[in-house]
Amino acid sequence: MKTTVQTVKGVREFYPETMSLRNYLYEKVRSASRSFGYQEWDGPFIETIDLYAAKSGEELVKKQSFVFEDRGGDLVTLRPELTPSLARMIAAKQGQLTFPVRWWSFGPFWRYEQPQKGRTREFFQWNIDMVGADSPEADAEMIAIAATFLRSVGLDPTRVSIFVNDRSLMTSQFDRLDVSVEKRVDASNLIDRRSKMKPDAWEAYGLEMGLSQRQIDGLKQVLEDYNLWKQSDNLQRVFAALDALGVREYIKFDPAVMRGLLYYTSTVFEAFDLTGSVRRSILGGGRYDNLLEDVGGDSLPATGFAMGDVVIGIVLQEAGLVPDFEPSPAQVLVTVFDKNLWVQSLSLASELRQAGLNVMVYPEPVKLPKQFKFADKMKMRVAMVLGPDEVEKDLVVVKNLGTGDQLQVKREAVLESIKGILKNA
RNA sequence: GCGGAUGUAGCUCAAUGGCAGAGCACCUGACUGUGGCUCAGGUGGUUGUGGGUUCGAGACCCAUCAUCCGCCCCA
């Protein structure tokens, strides 16, 4: 094996085939976002560490960020998330923006973590947020956008679900069970881990963090109560809106959905693949009404979610929903017969391009079998030959690579002939 | 940060401690103006790297690097 310089750990290289999946995701994300009227935006890819110190989790800032010193001696961070940049940008133009702001973005992020299935150190993430509206119906809109996206990539409700909960509902349950304010985070953590642990171990873990047996039993009851949402006005309105938005079949209430982020205040949700091998969430988000105030802006309610490209990519692959890769953007190859006739091929190609076709000219006057083989591998649809016989009579051979049929066509009729072939197959 | 597995041809993988192989891909020819299909032939290796054990190591031992999988964490 040749020695090559290795890539940085946890990054991916986008060969054309994977690049096309990335672009496909971008297109679907873009159209789902735009169909609800969201504007595209982006923040800087590098930020100061201070931006994240304000509100992001400690783990994220201290352990999972790429931080380094620039040439001027300042500490800079490759952005691990977008929300703090969003909050700052909105706060900076608070007086000039038209609220509610509906913004979406799809860009690269970096987190220094251990790479494994569904997790890389460099990834792309769709962020979409609405700032300045505090209704449950706004939360429902975010969830509906997520469902619209999932539907648009061919994932139906038998395959994926969006699990919805309300943090404030859980807080009221904690209060009912006399879980102290200090223990709420622990209790949330415990709930989060329910699906990952065996029942005995889960209970032992709960006792260990200082909850009583009565509280643990109470939590168990809460987690099994799939009608609990009826006690929440917020969730009742969210679900009613989702019904009207036509995506109710994607939605399930799940009291176990908590989300790790501390800044969520009420509605929270996460989408999962129900049948595949990835147990990580496809996307997740919720309402975060205090964040803008926390980073120094005016108090503004906000709701939104994020989706990384890695998990959804695996899910689509496993579901057989990755669109066929088209190796060449050109559908037409103009072969080069020999050195002398080369210019004939070049000028024909140029004419066809001016007529709007994507056209490739073989870059060497090698023998025709090799050129045809190339066209075949690149899955091109039409090949053209300009040999001595054709050039003499002002003709061009137009070959349909799908059927193998070929015709000698008058030079001025070539465009029509090609269009006919492209239209049919 | 912790644990498990795996590194052999471009790719997917074989090889009881005893000649490093197959399929696919690639190249050539059958087919000197035409791809796919078929057939025949061919190129391709410091077995991740460094040490050790052994008459002999792809295999066993140690180290190291990388990748994958899990834990932690998940914004």
Coordinates of C-alpha atoms (C1' of nucleotides) in Angstrom, one line a residue:
Chain A
M1 CA 0.0 0.0 0.0
K2 CA 1.3 3.4 -0.9
T3 CA 1.8 5.8 1.9
T4 CA -0.5 8.8 1.6
V5 CA -1.1 11.7 3.8
Q6 CA -4.1 10.8 5.9
T7 CA -7.2 12.9 6.3
V8 CA -7.9 14.6 9.7
K9 CA -9.8 12.2 12.0
G10 CA -13.5 12.3 11.7
V11 CA -13.9 14.1 8.4
R12 CA -15.4 12.9 5.2
E13 CA -14.2 13.3 1.7
F14 CA -17.0 14.1 -0.8
Y15 CA -16.4 12.2 -4.0
P16 CA -18.9 13.1 -6.7
E17 CA -21.2 10.3 -5.6
T18 CA -21.5 11.5 -2.0
M19 CA -21.4 15.1 -3.0
S20 CA -24.6 14.5 -5.0
L21 CA -26.3 13.1 -1.9
R22 CA -25.2 16.2 0.0
N23 CA -26.6 18.4 -2.7
Y24 CA -29.8 16.4 -2.8
L25 CA -30.2 17.0 1.0
Y26 CA -29.5 20.6 0.5
E27 CA -32.2 20.9 -2.2
K28 CA -34.8 19.1 -0.1
V29 CA -34.0 21.2 3.0
R30 CA -34.2 24.3 0.9
S31 CA -37.5 23.5 -0.6
A32 CA -39.1 22.4 2.7
S33 CA -37.9 25.6 4.3
R34 CA -39.0 27.9 1.5
S35 CA -42.4 26.3 1.2
F36 CA -43.1 27.7 4.7
G37 CA -41.6 31.1 3.7
Y38 CA -38.2 30.9 5.5
Q39 CA -35.3 33.0 4.3
E40 CA -31.8 31.5 3.9
W41 CA -29.0 33.0 6.0
D42 CA -25.7 32.0 7.5
G43 CA -23.3 33.0 10.3
P44 CA -19.4 32.9 10.4
F45 CA -17.8 29.5 10.4
I46 CA -15.3 30.7 13.1
E47 CA -16.3 32.5 16.2
T48 CA -14.7 33.5 19.5
I49 CA -15.0 31.0 22.3
D50 CA -16.9 33.6 24.4
L51 CA -19.9 33.3 22.2
Y52 CA -20.5 29.7 23.3
A53 CA -19.3 30.2 26.8
A54 CA -22.5 32.2 27.4
K55 CA -25.1 29.5 27.1
S56 CA -23.9 26.3 25.4
G57 CA -23.3 23.3 27.5
E58 CA -20.0 23.0 29.3
E59 CA -19.2 19.8 27.6
L60 CA -19.7 21.3 24.2
V61 CA -17.4 24.3 24.8
K62 CA -14.7 22.7 26.9
K63 CA -14.4 19.2 25.3
Q64 CA -16.1 19.2 22.0
S65 CA -15.1 22.4 20.3
F66 CA -12.2 22.9 17.9
V67 CA -10.4 25.8 19.6
F68 CA -7.1 27.2 18.5
E69 CA -5.0 30.3 18.6
D70 CA -4.9 32.5 15.5
R71 CA -1.8 34.3 14.4
G72 CA -2.7 37.3 16.5
G73 CA -2.9 35.2 19.6
D74 CA -6.7 35.2 19.9
L75 CA -8.6 32.0 20.6
V76 CA -11.0 31.1 17.8
T77 CA -13.5 28.3 17.6
L78 CA -14.8 26.4 14.6
R79 CA -18.5 26.8 15.2
P80 CA -20.0 23.7 17.0
E81 CA -23.6 25.0 16.7
L82 CA -25.4 27.9 15.1
T83 CA -27.9 29.1 17.7
P84 CA -25.6 31.5 19.5
S85 CA -24.7 33.2 16.2
L86 CA -28.3 33.4 15.4
A87 CA -29.1 35.0 18.7
R88 CA -26.3 37.6 18.3
M89 CA -27.2 38.5 14.8
I90 CA -30.8 39.0 15.7
A91 CA -30.0 41.0 18.8
A92 CA -27.7 43.2 16.7
K93 CA -30.4 44.2 14.2
Q94 CA -33.4 43.8 16.5
G95 CA -34.8 47.2 15.5
Q96 CA -34.5 46.6 11.8
L97 CA -35.8 43.1 11.4
T98 CA -39.3 42.3 10.5
F99 CA -40.7 39.9 13.1
P100 CA -41.4 37.1 13.4
V101 CA -38.1 36.2 11.7
R102 CA -38.2 32.9 9.8
W103 CA -34.6 31.9 8.9
W104 CA -33.0 28.7 7.7
S105 CA -29.4 27.6 7.1
F106 CA -27.4 24.6 5.9
G107 CA -23.7 24.7 6.6
P108 CA -20.7 23.0 8.1
F109 CA -20.1 22.5 11.8
W110 CA -17.3 20.9 13.8
R111 CA -17.3 19.0 17.0
Y112 CA -14.3 17.3 18.5
E113 CA -15.9 14.0 19.4
Q114 CA -15.2 10.3 19.0
P115 CA -16.3 9.4 15.5
Q116 CA -18.7 6.5 15.3
K117 CA -21.9 5.5 13.5
G118 CA -23.8 8.6 12.6
R119 CA -21.2 10.9 14.1
T120 CA -18.3 12.7 12.5
R121 CA -16.2 15.6 13.6
E122 CA -17.1 17.7 10.6
F123 CA -20.7 17.7 9.4
F124 CA -23.4 19.7 7.8
Q125 CA -26.5 20.8 9.7
W126 CA -29.8 22.2 8.7
N127 CA -30.9 24.9 11.2
I128 CA -34.3 26.5 11.0
D129 CA -35.8 28.9 13.5
M130 CA -38.7 31.3 14.1
V131 CA -37.9 34.2 16.4
G132 CA -40.5 36.5 17.8
A133 CA -43.6 34.3 18.0
D134 CA -44.6 32.4 21.1
S135 CA -47.6 30.4 20.1
P136 CA -47.9 26.6 20.2
E137 CA -48.9 27.0 16.6
A138 CA -45.5 28.3 15.8
D139 CA -44.0 25.2 17.4
A140 CA -46.4 23.1 15.3
E141 CA -45.1 24.9 12.2
M142 CA -41.5 23.8 13.0
I143 CA -42.6 20.3 13.5
A144 CA -44.6 20.4 10.3
I145 CA -41.6 21.6 8.4
A146 CA -39.6 18.7 9.7
A147 CA -42.4 16.3 8.7
T148 CA -42.6 18.0 5.3
F149 CA -38.9 17.4 4.7
L150 CA -39.1 13.7 5.8
R151 CA -42.0 13.2 3.5
S152 CA -40.2 14.9 0.6
V153 CA -37.3 12.5 0.8
G154 CA -39.7 9.5 0.8
L155 CA -39.7 8.6 4.5
D156 CA -43.2 7.8 5.4
P157 CA -44.8 7.5 8.9
T158 CA -44.2 3.7 9.0
R159 CA -40.5 4.4 8.9
V160 CA -40.0 7.6 10.9
S161 CA -41.8 9.4 13.7
I162 CA -41.4 12.7 15.4
F163 CA -41.8 12.4 19.1
V164 CA -43.1 15.4 20.9
N165 CA -43.2 16.5 24.5
D166 CA -43.4 19.6 26.6
R167 CA -40.7 20.4 29.2
S168 CA -43.0 22.5 31.3
L169 CA -45.4 19.6 31.5
M170 CA -42.6 17.4 32.8
T171 CA -41.6 20.1 35.3
S172 CA -45.2 20.1 36.6
Q173 CA -44.9 16.4 37.0
F174 CA -41.6 16.8 38.8
D175 CA -43.4 19.2 41.2
R176 CA -46.2 16.8 41.7
L177 CA -43.7 14.1 42.7
D178 CA -41.9 16.6 44.9
V179 CA -38.7 16.5 42.9
S180 CA -36.7 19.5 44.0
V181 CA -35.6 22.2 41.6
E182 CA -32.0 21.1 42.0
K183 CA -32.9 17.5 41.1
R184 CA -34.8 18.4 37.9
V185 CA -31.8 18.2 35.6
D186 CA -30.9 14.8 37.1
A187 CA -34.4 13.6 36.8
S188 CA -34.5 14.8 33.1
N189 CA -31.3 13.0 32.5
L190 CA -32.8 9.8 34.1
I191 CA -35.8 10.1 31.8
D192 CA -33.5 10.6 28.8
R193 CA -31.7 7.3 29.6
R194 CA -34.8 5.2 30.1
S195 CA -34.6 3.5 26.7
K196 CA -30.9 2.9 27.0
M197 CA -30.9 1.0 30.3
K198 CA -32.4 -2.1 31.6
P199 CA -35.2 -1.5 34.1
D200 CA -33.3 -2.6 37.2
A201 CA -30.2 -0.6 36.3
W202 CA -32.4 2.4 35.5
E203 CA -34.0 2.3 38.9
A204 CA -30.7 1.8 40.7
Y205 CA -29.4 4.8 38.8
G206 CA -32.3 6.8 39.9
L207 CA -31.9 5.9 43.5
E208 CA -28.2 6.6 43.3
M209 CA -28.9 10.2 42.2
G210 CA -31.0 10.7 45.3
L211 CA -34.5 10.1 44.1
S212 CA -36.8 8.2 46.4
Q213 CA -38.5 4.9 45.4
R214 CA -41.8 6.7 45.4
Q215 CA -40.5 9.3 43.0
I216 CA -39.0 6.7 40.7
D217 CA -42.3 4.8 40.6
G218 CA -44.0 8.0 39.9
L219 CA -41.7 8.8 37.0
K220 CA -42.3 5.3 35.6
Q221 CA -46.0 6.0 35.7
V222 CA -45.5 9.3 33.9
L223 CA -43.3 7.7 31.2
E224 CA -46.0 5.2 30.5
D225 CA -48.8 7.6 30.4
Y226 CA -49.4 8.4 26.7
N227 CA -52.4 10.5 27.4
L228 CA -50.4 12.9 29.6
W229 CA -50.4 15.5 26.9
K230 CA -54.1 16.1 27.4
Q231 CA -53.1 17.9 30.7
S232 CA -51.1 20.4 28.7
D233 CA -52.9 23.3 26.9
N234 CA -49.7 23.9 25.0
L235 CA -49.5 20.3 23.6
Q236 CA -53.2 20.2 22.9
R237 CA -52.9 23.2 20.7
V238 CA -49.6 21.9 19.1
F239 CA -51.3 18.6 18.2
A240 CA -54.5 20.3 16.9
A241 CA -52.4 22.5 14.7
L242 CA -50.4 19.5 13.4
D243 CA -53.7 17.9 12.5
A244 CA -54.7 20.9 10.5
L245 CA -51.2 21.1 8.9
G246 CA -51.7 17.6 7.5
V247 CA -48.8 15.9 9.2
R248 CA -50.4 14.4 12.2
E249 CA -49.5 10.8 11.1
Y250 CA -45.8 11.6 11.7
I251 CA -46.3 12.7 15.2
K252 CA -46.3 10.8 18.5
F253 CA -46.5 12.1 22.0
D254 CA -43.6 10.7 24.1
P255 CA -43.1 11.8 27.7
A256 CA -39.5 10.4 27.5
V257 CA -38.3 13.1 25.0
M258 CA -36.4 15.7 27.0
R259 CA -33.5 16.8 24.9
G260 CA -30.1 17.5 26.5
L261 CA -30.0 21.2 25.9
L262 CA -30.8 23.2 29.0
Y263 CA -32.2 26.2 27.1
Y264 CA -35.4 24.5 25.9
T265 CA -38.4 25.9 27.7
S266 CA -41.6 24.0 26.6
T267 CA -42.2 22.1 23.4
V268 CA -39.5 19.7 22.5
F269 CA -39.3 17.1 19.7
E270 CA -37.0 14.6 18.1
A271 CA -37.4 12.5 14.9
F272 CA -36.2 8.9 14.8
D273 CA -35.9 6.1 12.3
L274 CA -38.2 3.3 13.6
T275 CA -36.8 0.5 11.6
G276 CA -33.2 1.1 10.7
S277 CA -29.9 0.5 12.6
V278 CA -29.3 4.1 13.7
R279 CA -30.6 4.9 17.1
R280 CA -29.5 8.5 17.1
S281 CA -32.1 11.1 16.4
I282 CA -32.5 12.4 12.8
L283 CA -33.4 15.9 14.0
G284 CA -34.4 17.6 17.1
G285 CA -35.5 20.9 18.5
G286 CA -38.0 22.9 20.5
R287 CA -38.9 26.2 22.0
Y288 CA -36.2 28.3 23.7
D289 CA -37.8 31.5 24.9
N290 CA -35.0 32.8 27.1
L291 CA -31.9 32.4 24.9
L292 CA -31.9 35.7 23.2
E293 CA -32.2 37.6 26.5
D294 CA -29.4 35.4 27.9
V295 CA -27.0 36.5 25.2
G296 CA -27.7 40.1 25.6
G297 CA -30.6 40.8 23.4
D298 CA -34.1 41.9 24.2
S299 CA -36.4 39.1 25.4
L300 CA -37.7 37.3 22.4
P301 CA -39.5 33.9 22.1
A302 CA -38.0 31.5 19.7
T303 CA -38.5 28.0 18.3
G304 CA -36.5 25.8 15.9
F305 CA -34.7 22.6 15.2
A306 CA -31.5 21.2 13.7
M307 CA -30.8 18.2 11.5
G308 CA -27.3 16.9 10.8
D309 CA -26.5 15.4 7.4
V310 CA -24.9 12.2 8.7
V311 CA -27.8 10.4 10.4
I312 CA -30.3 11.3 7.7
G313 CA -27.8 10.1 5.1
I314 CA -27.5 6.7 6.7
V315 CA -31.3 6.4 7.1
L316 CA -31.9 7.2 3.4
Q317 CA -29.2 4.7 2.4
E318 CA -30.8 2.0 4.5
A319 CA -34.2 2.8 3.2
G320 CA -33.0 2.7 -0.4
L321 CA -34.1 6.3 -0.9
V322 CA -30.8 7.7 -2.1
P323 CA -31.5 9.0 -5.7
D324 CA -29.5 7.4 -8.5
F325 CA -26.2 9.0 -9.1
E326 CA -25.7 10.5 -12.5
P327 CA -22.0 10.4 -13.1
S328 CA -21.8 13.0 -15.8
P329 CA -23.8 16.2 -16.0
A330 CA -23.3 16.0 -19.8
Q331 CA -25.7 13.8 -21.6
V332 CA -23.8 14.1 -24.9
L333 CA -20.3 13.0 -25.8
V334 CA -18.7 14.3 -29.0
T335 CA -16.0 11.8 -30.0
V336 CA -12.8 12.8 -31.6
F337 CA -12.0 10.8 -34.7
D338 CA -8.4 11.8 -35.3
K339 CA -6.0 14.7 -34.9
N340 CA -7.1 16.4 -38.1
L341 CA -10.8 16.3 -37.4
W342 CA -10.5 17.3 -33.7
V343 CA -11.5 20.9 -34.4
Q344 CA -14.7 19.7 -36.1
S345 CA -15.7 18.0 -32.9
L346 CA -14.8 21.1 -30.8
S347 CA -16.9 23.4 -32.9
L348 CA -19.9 21.1 -33.0
A349 CA -19.8 20.8 -29.2
S350 CA -19.6 24.5 -28.9
E351 CA -22.7 24.9 -31.0
L352 CA -24.6 22.4 -29.0
R353 CA -23.6 24.1 -25.7
Q354 CA -24.9 27.4 -27.0
A355 CA -28.2 25.7 -27.7
G356 CA -28.3 24.8 -24.0
L357 CA -27.0 21.2 -23.9
N358 CA -24.3 19.9 -21.6
V359 CA -21.7 18.5 -23.9
M360 CA -18.4 16.8 -23.4
V361 CA -15.7 16.3 -26.0
Y362 CA -13.3 13.5 -25.5
P363 CA -9.9 15.1 -24.8
E364 CA -7.7 12.8 -26.8
P365 CA -8.0 11.4 -30.3
V366 CA -7.9 7.8 -29.0
K367 CA -9.6 4.9 -30.7
L368 CA -13.4 5.0 -30.8
P369 CA -14.1 1.9 -28.6
K370 CA -12.3 3.6 -25.8
Q371 CA -14.4 6.8 -26.3
F372 CA -17.6 4.9 -26.4
K373 CA -16.7 2.9 -23.4
F374 CA -16.1 6.2 -21.5
A375 CA -19.5 7.5 -22.6
D376 CA -21.1 4.3 -21.4
K377 CA -19.4 4.4 -18.0
M378 CA -20.4 8.0 -17.5
K379 CA -24.0 7.0 -18.4
M380 CA -24.2 9.5 -21.2
R381 CA -27.2 9.2 -23.5
V382 CA -25.9 10.3 -26.9
A383 CA -22.6 10.0 -28.7
M384 CA -21.6 11.7 -31.8
V385 CA -19.0 10.7 -34.4
L386 CA -17.5 13.1 -37.0
G387 CA -15.3 10.9 -39.2
P388 CA -13.9 11.7 -42.7
D389 CA -17.1 10.3 -44.4
E390 CA -19.3 12.6 -42.3
V391 CA -17.2 15.7 -42.5
E392 CA -16.9 15.5 -46.3
K393 CA -20.7 15.4 -46.6
D394 CA -21.5 17.8 -43.8
L395 CA -23.1 15.0 -41.7
V396 CA -22.8 13.8 -38.2
V397 CA -23.4 10.3 -36.7
V398 CA -25.8 10.6 -33.8
K399 CA -25.9 7.5 -31.7
N400 CA -28.5 6.7 -29.1
L401 CA -26.5 5.0 -26.4
G402 CA -29.6 3.6 -24.7
T403 CA -30.9 1.7 -27.7
G404 CA -27.7 1.4 -29.8
D405 CA -29.4 2.9 -32.8
Q406 CA -27.5 5.4 -34.8
L407 CA -28.2 7.7 -37.8
Q408 CA -26.2 10.0 -40.1
V409 CA -27.8 13.3 -39.7
K410 CA -27.3 16.6 -41.6
R411 CA -25.2 18.9 -39.5
E412 CA -28.0 21.5 -39.1
A413 CA -30.4 18.8 -37.9
V414 CA -28.2 17.4 -35.2
L415 CA -29.7 19.5 -32.4
E416 CA -33.3 18.3 -33.2
S417 CA -32.0 14.7 -33.4
I418 CA -30.4 14.9 -30.0
K419 CA -33.4 16.5 -28.4
G420 CA -35.6 13.7 -29.8
I421 CA -33.4 11.1 -28.2
L422 CA -33.2 12.9 -24.8
K423 CA -36.9 13.5 -24.8
N424 CA -37.7 9.8 -25.2
A425 CA -35.5 7.9 -22.8
Chain B
rG1 C1' -11.8 10.2 28.5
rC2 C1' -13.1 4.4 28.7
rG3 C1' -13.9 -0.4 26.2
rG4 C1' -14.3 -4.1 21.9
rA5 C1' -13.1 -5.4 16.8
rU6 C1' -10.5 -4.9 12.3
rG7 C1' -6.1 -3.4 9.0
rU8 C1' -3.7 -8.5 2.9
rA9 C1' -4.1 -6.1 -4.9
rG10 C1' -7.9 0.0 -6.9
rC11 C1' -12.6 -2.5 -4.3
rU12 C1' -14.8 -6.9 -1.4
rC13 C1' -12.5 -10.7 0.9
rA14 C1' -9.5 -15.8 1.3
rA15 C1' -4.9 -18.1 2.9
rU16 C1' -3.3 -25.2 9.8
rG17 C1' 3.2 -21.1 11.5
rG18 C1' 5.5 -23.6 5.4
rC19 C1' 5.4 -21.0 -2.7
rA20 C1' 0.4 -14.5 -1.0
rG21 C1' -4.7 -16.1 -3.7
rA22 C1' -10.0 -15.4 -5.7
rG23 C1' -14.1 -12.4 -7.5
rC24 C1' -14.9 -7.6 -9.2
rA25 C1' -12.3 -3.5 -11.5
rC26 C1' -8.3 -2.2 -14.9
rC27 C1' -5.3 -3.3 -19.5
rU28 C1' -4.8 -6.2 -24.2
rG29 C1' -7.1 -9.2 -28.0
rA30 C1' -11.3 -11.8 -30.5
rC31 C1' -13.9 -6.7 -32.9
rU32 C1' -8.2 -1.6 -37.5
rG33 C1' -15.2 3.5 -37.8
rU34 C1' -18.8 2.1 -32.3
rG35 C1' -20.0 1.1 -25.6
rG36 C1' -22.9 -2.6 -22.6
rC37 C1' -22.9 -9.0 -23.3
rU38 C1' -19.5 -13.2 -24.0
rC39 C1' -14.7 -15.6 -24.4
rA40 C1' -9.2 -15.7 -24.1
rG41 C1' -4.9 -13.6 -22.0
rG42 C1' -2.4 -9.9 -18.9
rU43 C1' -0.8 -5.9 -15.3
rG44 C1' -1.2 -5.3 -10.3
rG45 C1' 1.6 -6.8 -3.2
rU46 C1' 7.6 -4.0 1.5
rU47 C1' 0.3 -8.3 4.1
rG48 C1' -0.8 -0.3 8.0
rU49 C1' 4.1 0.9 10.5
rG50 C1' 8.3 -0.5 13.9
rG51 C1' 10.3 -4.2 16.9
rG52 C1' 10.3 -9.4 18.9
rU53 C1' 9.6 -15.0 19.0
rU54 C1' 10.7 -18.9 15.3
rC55 C1' 14.7 -22.9 10.8
rG56 C1' 10.4 -20.3 8.8
rA57 C1' 5.4 -15.0 10.4
rG58 C1' 0.0 -12.3 6.6
rA59 C1' -0.9 -15.4 10.9
rC60 C1' 2.0 -15.7 17.4
rC61 C1' 3.9 -11.5 21.1
rC62 C1' 4.9 -6.1 22.2
rA63 C1' 4.4 -1.2 20.6
rU64 C1' 2.4 2.4 17.4
rC65 C1' -0.9 4.5 13.8
rA66 C1' -5.5 4.3 11.4
rU67 C1' -10.5 2.8 10.6
rC68 C1' -15.1 0.7 12.4
rC69 C1' -18.4 -0.4 16.6
rG70 C1' -20.0 0.7 21.6
rC71 C1' -19.8 3.8 26.4
rC72 C1' -19.6 9.1 27.9
rC73 C1' -21.8 13.3 25.6
rC74 C1' -25.2 14.9 22.1
rA75 C1' -26.1 21.6 21.5

